[in-house]
CSV table of C-alpha atoms and ligand atoms in Angstrom, one decimal:
chain,number,residue,atom,x,y,z
O,1,UNK,CA,8.7,-1.9,-20.9
O,2,UNK,CA,6.3,-0.4,-18.7
O,3,UNK,CA,8.6,1.6,-16.3
O,4,UNK,CA,8.9,4.4,-19.3
O,5,UNK,CA,5.2,5.7,-18.5
O,6,UNK,CA,6.0,6.4,-14.8
O,7,UNK,CA,6.6,10.0,-13.9
O,8,UNK,CA,9.3,10.5,-11.4
O,9,UNK,CA,9.0,10.6,-7.9
O,10,UNK,CA,8.7,13.8,-6.2
O,11,UNK,CA,8.4,15.2,-2.5
O,12,UNK,CA,5.7,17.8,-1.1
O,13,UNK,CA,6.9,19.6,1.9
O,14,UNK,CA,3.9,19.9,4.6
O,15,UNK,CA,4.0,23.6,6.2
O,16,UNK,CA,1.7,22.8,8.6
O,17,UNK,CA,1.1,24.3,12.0
O,18,UNK,CA,1.2,21.3,13.8
O,19,UNK,CA,4.1,20.1,12.1
O,20,UNK,CA,6.2,23.2,12.2
O,21,UNK,CA,5.1,24.6,15.9
O,22,UNK,CA,7.4,21.3,17.3
O,23,UNK,CA,10.1,21.8,15.3
O,24,UNK,CA,9.2,19.1,12.5
O,25,UNK,CA,10.2,18.7,9.1
O,26,UNK,CA,7.8,16.9,7.0
O,27,UNK,CA,7.7,15.9,3.6
O,28,UNK,CA,5.4,13.9,1.3
O,29,UNK,CA,7.1,11.3,-1.0
O,30,UNK,CA,4.5,11.2,-4.0
O,31,UNK,CA,4.2,7.8,-5.2
O,32,UNK,CA,0.3,8.5,-5.8
O,33,UNK,CA,1.8,10.7,-8.9
O,34,UNK,CA,3.9,7.6,-10.2
O,35,UNK,CA,1.1,6.4,-12.9
O,36,UNK,CA,-2.7,6.7,-12.8
O,37,UNK,CA,-3.5,2.9,-12.4
O,38,UNK,CA,-0.5,1.7,-11.0
O,39,UNK,CA,-0.2,4.3,-7.8
O,40,UNK,CA,2.1,3.7,-5.6
O,41,UNK,CA,3.4,1.0,-3.7
O,42,UNK,CA,1.9,-1.4,-5.9
O,43,UNK,CA,4.1,-1.8,-8.9
O,44,UNK,CA,7.5,-1.9,-6.8
O,45,UNK,CA,6.2,-4.8,-5.3
O,46,UNK,CA,5.1,-6.7,-8.3
O,47,UNK,CA,8.1,-5.9,-10.3
O,48,UNK,CA,10.6,-9.0,-8.7
O,49,UNK,CA,7.6,-11.5,-9.3
O,50,UNK,CA,7.1,-10.0,-13.1
O,51,UNK,CA,10.7,-10.5,-13.0
O,52,UNK,CA,10.4,-14.0,-11.9
O,53,UNK,CA,7.8,-14.7,-14.4
O,54,UNK,CA,9.3,-13.8,-17.7
O,55,UNK,CA,12.7,-15.7,-16.5
O,56,UNK,CA,11.0,-18.9,-15.8
O,57,UNK,CA,8.7,-18.5,-19.1
O,58,UNK,CA,5.4,-18.8,-16.8
O,59,UNK,CA,2.4,-16.7,-18.8
O,60,UNK,CA,0.1,-16.6,-16.0
O,61,UNK,CA,0.3,-14.3,-13.3
O,62,UNK,CA,-2.2,-15.9,-10.0
O,63,UNK,CA,-2.6,-13.2,-7.2
O,64,UNK,CA,-4.9,-12.2,-4.7
O,65,UNK,CA,-7.0,-9.8,-3.3
O,66,UNK,CA,-10.6,-8.6,-1.4
O,67,UNK,CA,-13.1,-7.0,-3.9
O,68,UNK,CA,-11.4,-3.3,-3.2
O,69,UNK,CA,-8.2,-4.5,-3.9
O,70,UNK,CA,-5.5,-2.0,-5.4
O,71,UNK,CA,-3.2,-4.9,-5.7
O,72,UNK,CA,-5.8,-6.6,-8.2
O,73,UNK,CA,-6.1,-3.9,-9.9
O,74,UNK,CA,-2.5,-3.2,-10.3
O,75,UNK,CA,-1.5,-6.8,-11.0
O,76,UNK,CA,-4.0,-6.9,-13.5
O,77,UNK,CA,-2.4,-3.8,-15.5
O,78,UNK,CA,0.9,-4.7,-14.8
O,79,UNK,CA,0.6,-8.2,-16.6
O,80,UNK,CA,-2.0,-6.4,-19.6
O,81,UNK,CA,1.2,-3.8,-20.4
O,82,UNK,CA,3.8,-7.3,-20.4
O,83,UNK,CA,1.9,-9.6,-22.4
O,84,UNK,CA,1.5,-12.2,-19.1
O,85,UNK,CA,-2.5,-13.9,-18.3
O,86,UNK,CA,-3.9,-12.8,-15.3
O,87,UNK,CA,-5.9,-14.5,-12.7
O,88,UNK,CA,-7.3,-12.9,-9.4
O,89,UNK,CA,-8.6,-14.7,-7.0
O,90,UNK,CA,-11.0,-12.1,-5.1
O,91,UNK,CA,-12.2,-13.3,-1.1
O,92,UNK,CA,-16.3,-13.9,-1.1
O,93,UNK,CA,-18.8,-14.6,-3.1
O,94,UNK,CA,-19.3,-12.6,-6.4
O,95,UNK,CA,-21.8,-9.7,-6.1
O,96,UNK,CA,-24.4,-8.9,-7.9
O,97,UNK,CA,-22.4,-6.0,-8.9
O,98,UNK,CA,-19.0,-5.5,-9.2
O,99,UNK,CA,-16.7,-2.6,-7.9
O,100,UNK,CA,-14.7,-0.3,-9.3
O,101,UNK,CA,-11.5,-1.8,-8.9
O,102,UNK,CA,-12.9,-5.6,-9.6
O,103,UNK,CA,-13.9,-3.9,-13.2
O,104,UNK,CA,-11.1,-2.0,-13.4
O,105,UNK,CA,-8.9,-5.5,-13.3
O,106,UNK,CA,-11.4,-7.1,-15.8
O,107,UNK,CA,-11.1,-4.4,-18.1
O,108,UNK,CA,-7.4,-4.7,-18.1
O,109,UNK,CA,-8.0,-8.4,-18.6
O,110,UNK,CA,-7.8,-10.2,-15.4
O,111,UNK,CA,-10.2,-13.7,-15.4
O,112,UNK,CA,-11.7,-13.1,-11.7
O,113,UNK,CA,-12.5,-15.6,-9.4
O,114,UNK,CA,-14.6,-15.9,-6.3
O,115,UNK,CA,-13.7,-18.1,-3.6
O,116,UNK,CA,-15.6,-18.4,-0.2
O,117,UNK,CA,-14.3,-16.5,2.8
O,118,UNK,CA,-13.9,-20.0,4.3
O,119,UNK,CA,-11.5,-20.9,1.8
O,120,UNK,CA,-10.0,-18.3,0.9
O,121,UNK,CA,-6.6,-18.1,2.4
O,122,UNK,CA,-4.5,-15.1,0.1
O,123,UNK,CA,-2.1,-17.7,-1.0
O,124,UNK,CA,-2.4,-21.2,-2.3
O,125,UNK,CA,-3.7,-22.2,-5.9
O,126,UNK,CA,-7.8,-23.1,-5.4
O,127,UNK,CA,-8.1,-26.8,-6.9
O,128,UNK,CA,-9.9,-25.6,-10.0
O,129,UNK,CA,-6.8,-23.7,-11.2
O,130,UNK,CA,-4.3,-26.8,-10.2
O,131,UNK,CA,-4.1,-28.4,-14.2
O,132,UNK,CA,-2.5,-25.0,-15.0
O,133,UNK,CA,0.3,-24.8,-12.2
O,134,UNK,CA,2.5,-25.6,-14.5
O,135,UNK,CA,2.4,-21.9,-16.4
O,136,UNK,CA,1.4,-19.7,-13.9
O,137,UNK,CA,3.1,-17.9,-10.6
O,138,UNK,CA,1.3,-17.5,-7.8
O,139,UNK,CA,1.5,-14.2,-6.1
O,140,UNK,CA,0.4,-14.1,-2.5
O,141,UNK,CA,-2.2,-11.5,-1.7
O,142,UNK,CA,-0.5,-8.4,-1.4
O,143,UNK,CA,2.5,-9.2,-2.8
O,144,UNK,CA,3.3,-10.5,0.4
O,145,UNK,CA,6.8,-12.3,0.2
O,146,UNK,CA,10.8,-11.4,-0.2
O,147,UNK,CA,10.4,-10.6,-3.6
O,148,UNK,CA,7.3,-8.0,-2.7
O,149,UNK,CA,9.8,-6.2,0.1
O,150,UNK,CA,13.1,-6.1,-2.5
O,151,UNK,CA,11.0,-4.2,-5.0
O,152,UNK,CA,9.5,-2.0,-2.0
O,153,UNK,CA,13.1,-1.2,-1.7
O,154,UNK,CA,13.7,0.5,-4.9
O,155,UNK,CA,10.8,3.4,-3.0
O,156,UNK,CA,13.9,4.9,-0.8
O,157,UNK,CA,15.4,5.8,-4.0
O,158,UNK,CA,13.7,8.6,-5.0
O,159,UNK,CA,14.2,10.4,-1.9
O,160,UNK,CA,18.2,9.8,-1.2
O,161,UNK,CA,17.7,12.9,1.2
O,162,UNK,CA,19.8,11.7,4.6
O,163,UNK,CA,18.3,13.7,6.8
O,164,UNK,CA,15.3,12.2,6.8
O,165,UNK,CA,15.1,11.0,10.5
O,166,UNK,CA,12.0,9.5,10.3
O,167,UNK,CA,10.0,7.3,7.4
O,168,UNK,CA,7.0,6.6,7.6
O,169,UNK,CA,4.6,4.5,5.4
O,170,UNK,CA,0.8,2.7,6.4
O,171,UNK,CA,0.8,-0.6,6.6
O,172,UNK,CA,-1.6,-3.6,5.2
O,173,UNK,CA,0.3,-6.6,4.5
O,174,UNK,CA,3.7,-5.1,5.9
O,175,UNK,CA,5.5,-6.1,2.5
O,176,UNK,CA,6.0,-2.1,1.9
O,177,UNK,CA,7.3,-1.9,5.5
O,178,UNK,CA,9.5,-4.4,5.2
O,179,UNK,CA,11.2,-3.0,1.8
O,180,UNK,CA,11.8,0.3,3.6
O,181,UNK,CA,13.2,-1.3,6.4
O,182,UNK,CA,15.3,-3.2,4.2
O,183,UNK,CA,16.4,-0.2,2.9
O,184,UNK,CA,16.6,2.4,5.1
O,185,UNK,CA,20.4,4.1,6.8
O,186,UNK,CA,21.3,3.3,9.9
O,187,UNK,CA,19.9,5.5,12.2
O,188,UNK,CA,16.9,6.1,10.5
O,189,UNK,CA,13.7,5.3,11.8
O,190,UNK,CA,11.3,3.6,10.0
O,191,UNK,CA,7.8,3.5,11.7
O,192,UNK,CA,4.5,2.0,9.9
O,193,UNK,CA,0.9,2.8,11.2
O,194,UNK,CA,-1.6,-0.4,11.2
O,195,UNK,CA,-4.7,-0.4,9.1
O,196,UNK,CA,-5.9,-3.1,10.6
O,197,UNK,CA,-7.4,-3.9,13.9
O,198,UNK,CA,-5.8,-6.4,16.3
O,199,UNK,CA,-3.3,-7.6,13.6
O,200,UNK,CA,-0.7,-8.7,16.8
O,201,UNK,CA,1.1,-11.0,14.2
O,202,UNK,CA,2.1,-8.7,11.9
O,203,UNK,CA,5.7,-7.7,13.8
O,204,UNK,CA,6.4,-11.5,12.7
O,205,UNK,CA,5.3,-11.1,8.9
O,206,UNK,CA,7.2,-7.9,8.8
O,207,UNK,CA,10.5,-9.8,10.5
O,208,UNK,CA,10.6,-12.7,8.6
O,209,UNK,CA,11.0,-10.5,5.4
O,210,UNK,CA,13.9,-8.7,7.0
O,211,UNK,CA,18.0,-10.2,6.8
O,212,UNK,CA,19.2,-11.5,10.4
O,213,UNK,CA,21.6,-10.2,12.7
O,214,UNK,CA,22.7,-7.3,13.9
O,215,UNK,CA,22.4,-3.7,11.8
O,216,UNK,CA,18.7,-3.5,11.0
O,217,UNK,CA,17.5,0.1,11.3
O,218,UNK,CA,14.9,0.5,13.8
O,219,UNK,CA,11.4,-0.5,13.3
O,220,UNK,CA,8.2,-0.3,14.9
O,221,UNK,CA,4.1,-0.4,14.4
O,222,UNK,CA,1.9,1.5,15.8
O,223,UNK,CA,-1.2,0.2,15.9
O,224,UNK,CA,-3.6,2.7,17.7
O,225,UNK,CA,-5.1,4.1,14.2
O,226,UNK,CA,-7.1,1.3,12.9
O,227,UNK,CA,-10.5,3.6,13.2
O,228,UNK,CA,-13.1,1.0,12.2
O,229,UNK,CA,-10.9,-1.4,10.6
O,230,UNK,CA,-10.0,-1.8,7.6
O,231,UNK,CA,-12.1,-0.2,4.9
O,232,UNK,CA,-15.0,1.4,6.7
O,233,UNK,CA,-14.7,5.3,6.9
O,234,UNK,CA,-15.6,6.9,10.0
O,235,UNK,CA,-17.5,10.7,10.0
O,236,UNK,CA,-14.0,11.3,11.3
O,237,UNK,CA,-11.7,10.4,9.4
O,238,UNK,CA,-13.6,11.6,5.8
O,239,UNK,CA,-13.4,15.4,8.2
O,240,UNK,CA,-10.2,14.5,8.3
O,241,UNK,CA,-9.7,14.0,5.0
O,242,UNK,CA,-11.1,16.8,3.4
O,243,UNK,CA,-9.7,19.3,5.9
O,244,UNK,CA,-6.2,16.7,5.1
O,245,UNK,CA,-6.6,18.1,1.4
O,246,UNK,CA,-7.7,21.8,1.9
O,247,UNK,CA,-4.3,22.6,4.2
O,248,UNK,CA,-2.0,21.1,2.4
O,249,UNK,CA,-3.5,19.8,-1.1
O,250,UNK,CA,-2.6,16.1,-0.9
O,251,UNK,CA,-5.6,13.7,-1.6
O,252,UNK,CA,-5.6,10.8,0.4
O,253,UNK,CA,-7.7,7.4,0.1
O,254,UNK,CA,-10.0,6.6,2.8
O,255,UNK,CA,-8.5,2.8,3.4
O,256,UNK,CA,-4.4,3.5,4.2
O,257,UNK,CA,-3.3,7.4,3.5
O,258,UNK,CA,-5.6,8.8,5.5
O,259,UNK,CA,-5.0,6.8,8.6
O,260,UNK,CA,-1.3,7.6,8.1
O,261,UNK,CA,-1.5,11.2,7.6
O,262,UNK,CA,-3.8,11.1,10.9
O,263,UNK,CA,-1.7,9.5,12.9
O,264,UNK,CA,1.4,11.2,11.6
O,265,UNK,CA,-0.1,14.3,13.2
O,266,UNK,CA,-1.9,13.3,16.4
O,267,UNK,CA,1.7,11.9,16.8
O,268,UNK,CA,3.1,15.1,16.3
O,269,UNK,CA,0.3,16.3,18.7
O,270,UNK,CA,1.5,13.6,21.4
O,271,UNK,CA,5.2,14.6,21.3
O,272,UNK,CA,6.1,11.4,19.7
O,273,UNK,CA,8.9,12.9,17.7
O,274,UNK,CA,11.9,14.7,18.6
O,275,UNK,CA,12.0,18.8,17.8
O,276,UNK,CA,14.2,18.7,14.9
O,277,UNK,CA,13.1,15.5,13.6
O,278,UNK,CA,12.9,15.1,9.6
O,279,UNK,CA,10.1,13.6,8.5
O,280,UNK,CA,9.2,11.5,5.5
O,281,UNK,CA,5.6,10.4,5.1
O,282,UNK,CA,5.2,7.5,2.0
O,283,UNK,CA,1.9,8.4,0.3
O,284,UNK,CA,1.4,5.0,-1.2
O,285,UNK,CA,-1.6,6.3,-3.8
O,286,UNK,CA,-4.3,4.1,-3.5
O,287,UNK,CA,-6.6,7.3,-4.6
O,288,UNK,CA,-8.7,5.0,-6.9
O,289,UNK,CA,-10.2,3.2,-3.7
O,290,UNK,CA,-12.2,6.1,-2.7
O,291,UNK,CA,-14.3,5.5,-6.2
O,292,UNK,CA,-16.5,3.3,-3.9
O,293,UNK,CA,-17.3,6.3,-1.5
O,294,UNK,CA,-21.1,8.1,-2.4
O,295,UNK,CA,-20.4,10.8,-4.8
O,296,UNK,CA,-19.8,14.4,-3.1
O,297,UNK,CA,-18.2,13.1,0.6
O,298,UNK,CA,-15.2,14.5,-0.6
O,299,UNK,CA,-13.9,17.7,-1.2
O,300,UNK,CA,-11.4,16.5,-4.2
Q,401,PLP,C1,-1.6,-2.0,-0.1
Q,401,PLP,C2,-1.1,-0.6,0.3
Q,401,PLP,C3,-0.9,-0.4,1.2
Q,401,PLP,C4,-0.2,-2.2,1.7
Q,401,PLP,O1,0.9,-1.9,1.6
Q,401,PLP,P1,1.5,-3.6,1.8
Q,401,PLP,O2,2.9,-3.7,1.6
Q,401,PLP,O3,0.5,-4.4,2.3
Q,401,PLP,O4,1.7,-3.1,3.7
Q,401,PLP,C5,-0.5,1.3,1.6
Q,401,PLP,N1,-1.0,1.7,1.1
Q,401,PLP,C6,-1.9,1.9,-0.3
Q,401,PLP,C7,-2.7,3.1,-0.8
Q,401,PLP,C8,-2.3,0.4,-0.8
Q,401,PLP,O5,-3.1,0.0,-1.8
């Protein structure tokens, strides 16, 4: 069983003056340390889908992602360990040189099918694979869906500290954020930092994964930190990643977690968090994505 390979979830305190001078206690939940390949939130989002494939006796998982997708890597690895076949539908034309992520996915036995951007919707089985539909479980891009969000609820089981007032994470599809909101205690605030530019539909996508009615903890999504948009680090972001690592010892990836920690610092400076707040920042992993940066860009 895969789960015995995982390291226990730990937290790391961040004692930087930006936080301590403002009366803030900050801990980082280290999902990046879970596993060298299936790091971070991706494993949690997959658990429910894998269980469903098993219970329905399906033999292949089909899912979707861009050429740098952490989700494809995690799915390929998890399927190989569980004896399931996997197919990754990749957005765009097949490049002459595959990205590190796609090579890793291939190495774990994933079949890759490239699909033109115009046809790619991240959730529909391509016509060429319809004959096999009866044996496939289709997981939407990024694991988006109720099963993904329910799997992500277990992230907070690694940090049951009731003193936490704010739970903060980076947001792509919003599945992880929805899981955190579902699992948060009454009175806790859940804050998502969106990494996409102008992603105005995100609140509705997250809302669709939450139970109806009262009692949902306070949550919101901050759209102020996309830098140049998904997947293209600015010099400012790279400088931040290096400084943050030297100050805190925490490695970050340039798509998600660098934006999360940058935003946490900036929001703290702006007085967004009341003195006495206790922040839990979720390090969702994704460090393998840095392999696409030129060597020497990062100090870690
Ligand atoms: C995929 C990913 C996210 C985004 O998760 P969603 O559930 O799609 O919002 C955040 N951080 C890292 C490191 C990721 O790889």
